[in-house]
């Protein structure tokens, strides 16, 4: 298949004819400053969020060490609650969401649609710079005991426990929420308005569809969370009683406000990853994506239905019978478009010539993990069963299969896939394989036993538990150590390759989307001459005749 | 591969997957013992889901592994795969099958929900009218023959029924916010077999950091452990004093949040004698994990005996029992028994739990 008709490796060739002034490449210190280049901002998001991933991961290891024995003997129980609260908060709001949407979204969207930058570069930079203070607020809250009411922060507990830390926690979430709203707006305008003219909707890469759907969802749902949290902040600090039952407030309203955002939040974390999967699998399987339209539309369907399932987090709460059943049915319906995506990726593998690069290993690993997480998710959607396992380790198992086995595996796959584009250097495949094997085994050791723990009676968010659960908990803790160790080969690989890895060509995977038509790393403003789209994004294996027929 | 062997292989795989799924659905060993009537219903539903999930899991994972092996890159072959962009009938098929499965599952779960009494968490109202004394029967015109009928239906349950008749403890349980409507609006009501009947026993359950209090309104008993008779229809009225707690008995497969300011309830029939854990499932503070108690399911006679003994004991000691008002006790006295259960110092606990 032919590439888009622009020079690939020799980008200086046309520089003389380019009206655009050529900007000098960024120096390393530019990445630590306010910078409006979407690629710089993308990398800023990725590196910052990865640092928070390490911090959140350390918190998880501390919790697993506490849980190695049934007694609260490793950390103080209050500190344990602060760890579980901030582990969840950091992993969601400062790792997965900013890495997937802020990091890869910012880096890739303009490149994939043939734009020189995002629609609003300054807004983009502002959105990023809201994140570091949010992280500092969370870390600083530990000086005040740390927020201890879980990432859900249900009142009244959140109103009577560590009020200063809880207020800092609210401040942090409102900051990242604002960042997310600004980013979403930027993505929608960019994708709608800034596609290179030759890029028709039916040739838009699926990652762009996923980010479009994600952004719409973020715009609709995030303000509701902000509203709920600001009411909570007023209750804690300014004597209001929105959620104080003894003063006429209603605690259930908070749960609705919280989950109206926070259920869609799981789609914010997984839809961009679905987009990543749709990019990586065709390239490394050398096959067109199976069912392009079905995948694009199913993202939109998930968004739409996903707005109406939030009460499945509240089946044991103050939820009337009709609501329990309505949300059982709506939750089950989400399984259909999600299944369409999974089946489409599996079908994409069929008849391919699959290169098991590190990126592809993580993508295939994700498929396996996500199938299990999705199936346990269906069982959780069913109210009569959910009532038994709600707020137990079964839930912890389920959401780590979809968020670690799904989102984090997807982020790793994306890093291995786009690292050459971002840094201009290849990663080491051997270390990547070691990393994958350790991550895959570690994740299953950590999270698989949790299903059984939860069903047999171990609630989540406990620092002490019934001794009958000791053996499986030790296994989980062992798995967590393995996951922590799996970061060693990855970090060595990333740091070493970034500085000394073999140089990457513009298109090392021989891929067809537009980001591979410019240099690795791309120049400032991305292209000498804007690319012209002559082929669909996934037309691998298309014969010359078929290509000619398509071109008409 | 030739056509016939391929289809034979598919057939064999299909039969194997079906058999394995059927077996796994019954033998996954993921659920603890069943001790309530609801547990039987929930477990059947779960087993069906495990069966379907196993089949789907095997098919999808099998396909992934098969394709990964069969269509792997072979050194030297730098070409691309087959140019296939989709297949409408296939896509329609794998949209329709899950859609049918989830609709079926939805219908089934509605049925289970109904059998468990999920549609009428407020059905306790009947019970309350009766427990409060005969004079309240006018509130429940649809209730047949009120408590006399109940007594007749439950001959082995004299103690409870007598208790109900006497209507001596109509006051709110200790530690419950009197502003709270006593009719549970959330939770589970009578299961289909008990529908329209008053429960055999009512227990008011109060969650507080970090203990459960069980109050038997008709005998004035207040305990830290739940005692119920086997085979009887028990109504729990849940409330919370400070923060949200969640009452969970894994062996009953029942859970309901105890909410400050709102009433909820669980109605169940324990069908197996034994001692089971009562677990708090909603994060309620530092010692949330220690907020554990137990439910003891007695044979009916043994339960009557327990009720008798404890009622007598409480009456003899009335200064400390029926009239026990937790507010009159010092923090230390009040929390000592729970502190002992949890293995923490009462002093620490009272600091953690400043009562307003």
Short mmCIF file of N, CA, C and O in Angstrom, two decimals, chain B residues 92-168:
data_model
loop_
_atom_site.label_atom_id
_atom_site.label_comp_id
_atom_site.label_asym_id
_atom_site.label_seq_id
_atom_site.Cartn_x
_atom_site.Cartn_y
_atom_site.Cartn_z
N UNK B 92 -23.83 -8.79 12.69
CA UNK B 92 -25.22 -8.81 13.19
C UNK B 92 -25.37 -9.96 14.18
O UNK B 92 -26.01 -9.83 15.22
N UNK B 93 -24.74 -11.09 13.86
CA UNK B 93 -24.83 -12.28 14.72
C UNK B 93 -24.26 -11.98 16.11
O UNK B 93 -24.90 -12.23 17.12
N UNK B 94 -23.06 -11.39 16.14
CA UNK B 94 -22.47 -11.20 17.46
C UNK B 94 -22.97 -9.93 18.16
O UNK B 94 -22.54 -9.63 19.26
N UNK B 95 -23.85 -9.20 17.50
CA UNK B 95 -24.59 -8.17 18.24
C UNK B 95 -25.87 -8.78 18.80
O UNK B 95 -26.25 -8.52 19.93
N UNK B 96 -26.50 -9.63 17.98
CA UNK B 96 -27.80 -10.18 18.37
C UNK B 96 -27.67 -11.18 19.52
O UNK B 96 -28.46 -11.15 20.46
N UNK B 97 -26.66 -12.05 19.45
CA UNK B 97 -26.55 -13.10 20.48
C UNK B 97 -26.37 -12.50 21.88
O UNK B 97 -27.15 -12.83 22.80
N UNK B 98 -25.40 -11.59 22.07
CA UNK B 98 -25.30 -10.98 23.41
C UNK B 98 -26.56 -10.22 23.79
O UNK B 98 -26.97 -10.24 24.95
N UNK B 99 -27.20 -9.57 22.80
CA UNK B 99 -28.41 -8.82 23.12
C UNK B 99 -29.49 -9.77 23.66
O UNK B 99 -30.12 -9.50 24.68
N UNK B 100 -29.64 -10.91 23.00
CA UNK B 100 -30.64 -11.88 23.47
C UNK B 100 -30.26 -12.40 24.85
O UNK B 100 -31.09 -12.51 25.75
N UNK B 101 -28.97 -12.70 25.02
CA UNK B 101 -28.52 -13.22 26.31
C UNK B 101 -28.80 -12.23 27.44
O UNK B 101 -29.32 -12.60 28.49
N UNK B 102 -28.46 -10.95 27.23
CA UNK B 102 -28.65 -10.00 28.33
C UNK B 102 -30.13 -9.72 28.58
O UNK B 102 -30.53 -9.51 29.72
N UNK B 103 -30.95 -9.78 27.52
CA UNK B 103 -32.39 -9.59 27.75
C UNK B 103 -32.93 -10.75 28.58
O UNK B 103 -33.65 -10.56 29.57
N UNK B 104 -32.51 -11.96 28.21
CA UNK B 104 -32.92 -13.13 28.99
C UNK B 104 -32.48 -13.02 30.44
O UNK B 104 -33.24 -13.27 31.38
N UNK B 105 -31.23 -12.60 30.60
CA UNK B 105 -30.67 -12.45 31.95
C UNK B 105 -31.45 -11.39 32.73
O UNK B 105 -31.75 -11.55 33.91
N UNK B 106 -31.81 -10.31 32.02
CA UNK B 106 -32.57 -9.24 32.66
C UNK B 106 -33.92 -9.75 33.16
O UNK B 106 -34.30 -9.51 34.30
N UNK B 107 -34.61 -10.50 32.31
CA UNK B 107 -35.92 -11.03 32.69
C UNK B 107 -35.78 -11.96 33.90
O UNK B 107 -36.53 -11.88 34.88
N UNK B 108 -34.78 -12.82 33.83
CA UNK B 108 -34.54 -13.77 34.91
C UNK B 108 -34.25 -13.03 36.22
O UNK B 108 -34.76 -13.38 37.29
N UNK B 109 -33.42 -11.97 36.13
CA UNK B 109 -33.05 -11.28 37.37
C UNK B 109 -34.25 -10.53 37.95
O UNK B 109 -34.38 -10.43 39.17
N UNK B 110 -35.15 -10.04 37.10
CA UNK B 110 -36.36 -9.40 37.61
C UNK B 110 -37.18 -10.42 38.40
O UNK B 110 -37.68 -10.15 39.48
N UNK B 111 -37.23 -11.65 37.85
CA UNK B 111 -38.00 -12.70 38.52
C UNK B 111 -37.39 -13.04 39.88
O UNK B 111 -38.11 -13.13 40.89
N UNK B 112 -36.07 -13.19 39.92
CA UNK B 112 -35.41 -13.49 41.19
C UNK B 112 -35.63 -12.36 42.18
O UNK B 112 -35.94 -12.57 43.36
N UNK B 113 -35.51 -11.15 41.67
CA UNK B 113 -35.69 -9.96 42.50
C UNK B 113 -37.08 -9.97 43.14
O UNK B 113 -37.25 -9.67 44.32
N UNK B 114 -38.05 -10.34 42.35
CA UNK B 114 -39.42 -10.36 42.84
C UNK B 114 -39.59 -11.46 43.90
O UNK B 114 -40.17 -11.22 44.95
N UNK B 115 -39.04 -12.63 43.62
CA UNK B 115 -39.19 -13.74 44.56
C UNK B 115 -38.51 -13.42 45.89
O UNK B 115 -38.92 -13.89 46.94
N UNK B 116 -37.44 -12.62 45.83
CA UNK B 116 -36.73 -12.26 47.06
C UNK B 116 -37.48 -11.18 47.86
O UNK B 116 -37.09 -10.86 48.96
N UNK B 117 -38.51 -10.61 47.25
CA UNK B 117 -39.23 -9.56 47.95
C UNK B 117 -38.70 -8.18 47.68
O UNK B 117 -38.94 -7.25 48.45
N UNK B 118 -37.96 -8.04 46.59
CA UNK B 118 -37.33 -6.77 46.30
C UNK B 118 -38.29 -5.65 45.93
O UNK B 118 -37.94 -4.49 46.03
N UNK B 119 -39.51 -6.02 45.51
CA UNK B 119 -40.42 -4.98 45.04
C UNK B 119 -41.14 -4.28 46.18
O UNK B 119 -41.78 -3.27 45.98
N UNK B 120 -41.07 -4.84 47.36
CA UNK B 120 -41.89 -4.27 48.42
C UNK B 120 -41.14 -4.18 49.74
O UNK B 120 -41.52 -4.81 50.72
N UNK B 121 -40.08 -3.38 49.77
CA UNK B 121 -39.34 -3.28 51.02
C UNK B 121 -40.18 -2.73 52.16
O UNK B 121 -39.87 -2.91 53.31
N UNK B 122 -41.29 -2.04 51.83
CA UNK B 122 -42.11 -1.43 52.86
C UNK B 122 -43.14 -2.39 53.45
O UNK B 122 -43.95 -2.00 54.29
N UNK B 123 -43.13 -3.66 53.02
CA UNK B 123 -44.18 -4.58 53.45
C UNK B 123 -44.13 -4.80 54.96
O UNK B 123 -45.06 -5.30 55.55
N UNK B 124 -43.06 -4.38 55.60
CA UNK B 124 -42.94 -4.46 57.04
C UNK B 124 -44.04 -3.68 57.73
O UNK B 124 -44.42 -3.96 58.85
N UNK B 125 -44.61 -2.72 57.04
CA UNK B 125 -45.62 -1.89 57.67
C UNK B 125 -46.65 -2.74 58.40
O UNK B 125 -47.08 -2.43 59.49
N UNK B 126 -47.00 -3.84 57.76
CA UNK B 126 -47.93 -4.76 58.40
C UNK B 126 -47.38 -5.17 59.76
O UNK B 126 -48.07 -5.12 60.77
N UNK B 127 -46.15 -5.54 59.79
CA UNK B 127 -45.52 -5.99 61.02
C UNK B 127 -45.58 -4.93 62.09
O UNK B 127 -45.93 -5.19 63.23
N UNK B 128 -45.28 -3.72 61.69
CA UNK B 128 -45.24 -2.67 62.68
C UNK B 128 -46.58 -2.42 63.30
O UNK B 128 -46.71 -2.26 64.51
N UNK B 129 -47.60 -2.41 62.47
CA UNK B 129 -48.94 -2.20 62.98
C UNK B 129 -49.25 -3.22 64.06
O UNK B 129 -49.76 -2.90 65.13
N UNK B 130 -48.88 -4.43 63.80
CA UNK B 130 -49.18 -5.51 64.71
C UNK B 130 -48.34 -5.46 65.97
O UNK B 130 -48.81 -5.62 67.08
N UNK B 131 -47.07 -5.23 65.76
CA UNK B 131 -46.17 -5.23 66.89
C UNK B 131 -46.51 -4.09 67.84
O UNK B 131 -46.32 -4.16 69.03
N UNK B 132 -47.01 -3.04 67.30
CA UNK B 132 -47.30 -1.89 68.13
C UNK B 132 -48.53 -2.12 69.02
O UNK B 132 -48.77 -1.35 69.93
N UNK B 133 -49.27 -3.14 68.77
CA UNK B 133 -50.45 -3.41 69.58
C UNK B 133 -51.68 -3.54 68.70
O UNK B 133 -51.71 -3.04 67.58
N UNK B 134 -52.67 -4.23 69.20
CA UNK B 134 -53.86 -4.54 68.42
C UNK B 134 -54.55 -3.30 67.87
O UNK B 134 -55.13 -3.34 66.80
N UNK B 135 -54.45 -2.24 68.59
CA UNK B 135 -55.19 -1.05 68.20
C UNK B 135 -54.74 -0.51 66.85
O UNK B 135 -55.45 0.28 66.24
N UNK B 136 -53.59 -0.92 66.42
CA UNK B 136 -53.07 -0.35 65.18
C UNK B 136 -53.49 -1.13 63.96
O UNK B 136 -53.12 -0.82 62.85
N UNK B 137 -54.29 -2.18 64.17
CA UNK B 137 -54.62 -3.03 63.03
C UNK B 137 -55.44 -2.28 61.99
O UNK B 137 -55.45 -2.66 60.83
N UNK B 138 -56.09 -1.21 62.39
CA UNK B 138 -56.88 -0.48 61.40
C UNK B 138 -56.00 0.11 60.30
O UNK B 138 -56.46 0.43 59.22
N UNK B 139 -54.74 0.26 60.60
CA UNK B 139 -53.83 0.79 59.58
C UNK B 139 -53.67 -0.18 58.41
O UNK B 139 -53.26 0.22 57.34
N UNK B 140 -53.91 -1.42 58.69
CA UNK B 140 -53.63 -2.43 57.68
C UNK B 140 -54.89 -3.20 57.33
O UNK B 140 -54.99 -4.37 57.61
N UNK B 141 -55.85 -2.53 56.70
CA UNK B 141 -57.09 -3.24 56.41
C UNK B 141 -56.87 -4.44 55.50
O UNK B 141 -57.62 -5.41 55.57
N UNK B 142 -55.85 -4.40 54.70
CA UNK B 142 -55.64 -5.51 53.77
C UNK B 142 -55.01 -6.72 54.48
O UNK B 142 -54.95 -7.80 53.94
N UNK B 143 -54.56 -6.50 55.70
CA UNK B 143 -53.94 -7.60 56.43
C UNK B 143 -55.02 -8.54 56.97
O UNK B 143 -55.89 -8.11 57.70
N UNK B 144 -54.95 -9.80 56.63
CA UNK B 144 -56.00 -10.71 57.10
C UNK B 144 -55.82 -11.04 58.59
O UNK B 144 -54.71 -11.26 59.05
N UNK B 145 -56.90 -11.04 59.31
CA UNK B 145 -57.01 -11.59 60.66
C UNK B 145 -55.93 -11.18 61.65
O UNK B 145 -55.72 -11.79 62.67
N UNK B 146 -55.25 -10.24 61.44
CA UNK B 146 -54.04 -9.78 62.15
C UNK B 146 -53.35 -10.83 63.02
O UNK B 146 -53.23 -11.98 62.65
N UNK B 147 -52.90 -10.48 64.15
CA UNK B 147 -51.89 -11.32 64.79
C UNK B 147 -52.41 -12.67 65.26
O UNK B 147 -51.64 -13.60 65.42
N UNK B 148 -53.69 -12.79 65.43
CA UNK B 148 -54.20 -14.09 65.85
C UNK B 148 -53.91 -15.12 64.76
O UNK B 148 -53.44 -16.22 65.03
N UNK B 149 -54.15 -14.68 63.55
CA UNK B 149 -53.87 -15.56 62.42
C UNK B 149 -52.40 -15.92 62.39
O UNK B 149 -52.01 -17.05 62.14
N UNK B 150 -51.60 -14.94 62.69
CA UNK B 150 -50.17 -15.19 62.65
C UNK B 150 -49.80 -16.25 63.67
O UNK B 150 -49.00 -17.13 63.41
N UNK B 151 -50.41 -16.16 64.85
CA UNK B 151 -50.10 -17.12 65.89
C UNK B 151 -50.49 -18.51 65.45
O UNK B 151 -49.78 -19.47 65.65
N UNK B 152 -51.65 -18.57 64.81
CA UNK B 152 -52.13 -19.87 64.37
C UNK B 152 -51.21 -20.45 63.32
O UNK B 152 -50.98 -21.65 63.26
N UNK B 153 -50.67 -19.58 62.51
CA UNK B 153 -49.79 -20.08 61.45
C UNK B 153 -48.45 -20.51 62.00
O UNK B 153 -47.72 -21.24 61.37
N UNK B 154 -48.14 -20.02 63.15
CA UNK B 154 -46.83 -20.32 63.70
C UNK B 154 -46.94 -20.94 65.08
O UNK B 154 -46.62 -20.32 66.08
N UNK B 155 -47.41 -22.18 65.11
CA UNK B 155 -47.66 -22.79 66.42
C UNK B 155 -46.36 -22.97 67.23
O UNK B 155 -46.40 -22.87 68.44
N UNK B 156 -45.29 -23.23 66.57
CA UNK B 156 -44.05 -23.49 67.30
C UNK B 156 -43.39 -22.21 67.77
O UNK B 156 -42.25 -22.21 68.18
N UNK B 157 -44.10 -21.16 67.70
CA UNK B 157 -43.45 -19.87 67.85
C UNK B 157 -44.15 -19.05 68.92
O UNK B 157 -44.26 -17.84 68.82
N UNK B 158 -44.63 -19.77 69.94
CA UNK B 158 -45.45 -19.12 70.94
C UNK B 158 -44.82 -17.88 71.54
O UNK B 158 -45.47 -16.86 71.70
N UNK B 159 -43.57 -18.01 71.85
CA UNK B 159 -42.91 -16.92 72.54
C UNK B 159 -42.96 -15.63 71.72
O UNK B 159 -43.29 -14.58 72.23
N UNK B 160 -42.69 -15.79 70.47
CA UNK B 160 -42.64 -14.61 69.63
C UNK B 160 -44.02 -14.01 69.49
O UNK B 160 -44.23 -12.82 69.65
N UNK B 161 -44.98 -14.91 69.22
CA UNK B 161 -46.34 -14.41 68.99
C UNK B 161 -46.89 -13.75 70.24
O UNK B 161 -47.48 -12.68 70.17
N UNK B 162 -46.70 -14.39 71.38
CA UNK B 162 -47.16 -13.80 72.63
C UNK B 162 -46.57 -12.42 72.81
O UNK B 162 -47.22 -11.45 73.15
N UNK B 163 -45.33 -12.42 72.51
CA UNK B 163 -44.61 -11.18 72.61
C UNK B 163 -45.24 -10.11 71.74
O UNK B 163 -45.43 -8.97 72.15
N UNK B 164 -45.57 -10.54 70.56
CA UNK B 164 -46.17 -9.60 69.62
C UNK B 164 -47.49 -9.08 70.16
O UNK B 164 -47.79 -7.90 70.05
N UNK B 165 -48.26 -10.01 70.76
CA UNK B 165 -49.57 -9.62 71.27
C UNK B 165 -49.44 -8.61 72.41
O UNK B 165 -50.24 -7.69 72.52
N UNK B 166 -48.51 -8.83 73.24
CA UNK B 166 -48.42 -7.98 74.42
C UNK B 166 -48.16 -6.54 74.05
O UNK B 166 -48.58 -5.62 74.73
N UNK B 167 -47.48 -6.37 72.95
CA UNK B 167 -47.26 -5.02 72.44
C UNK B 167 -46.67 -4.09 73.46
O UNK B 167 -47.00 -2.91 73.55
N UNK B 168 -45.77 -4.62 74.27
CA UNK B 168 -45.33 -3.81 75.40
C UNK B 168 -44.21 -2.84 75.04
O UNK B 168 -44.03 -1.83 75.69
#
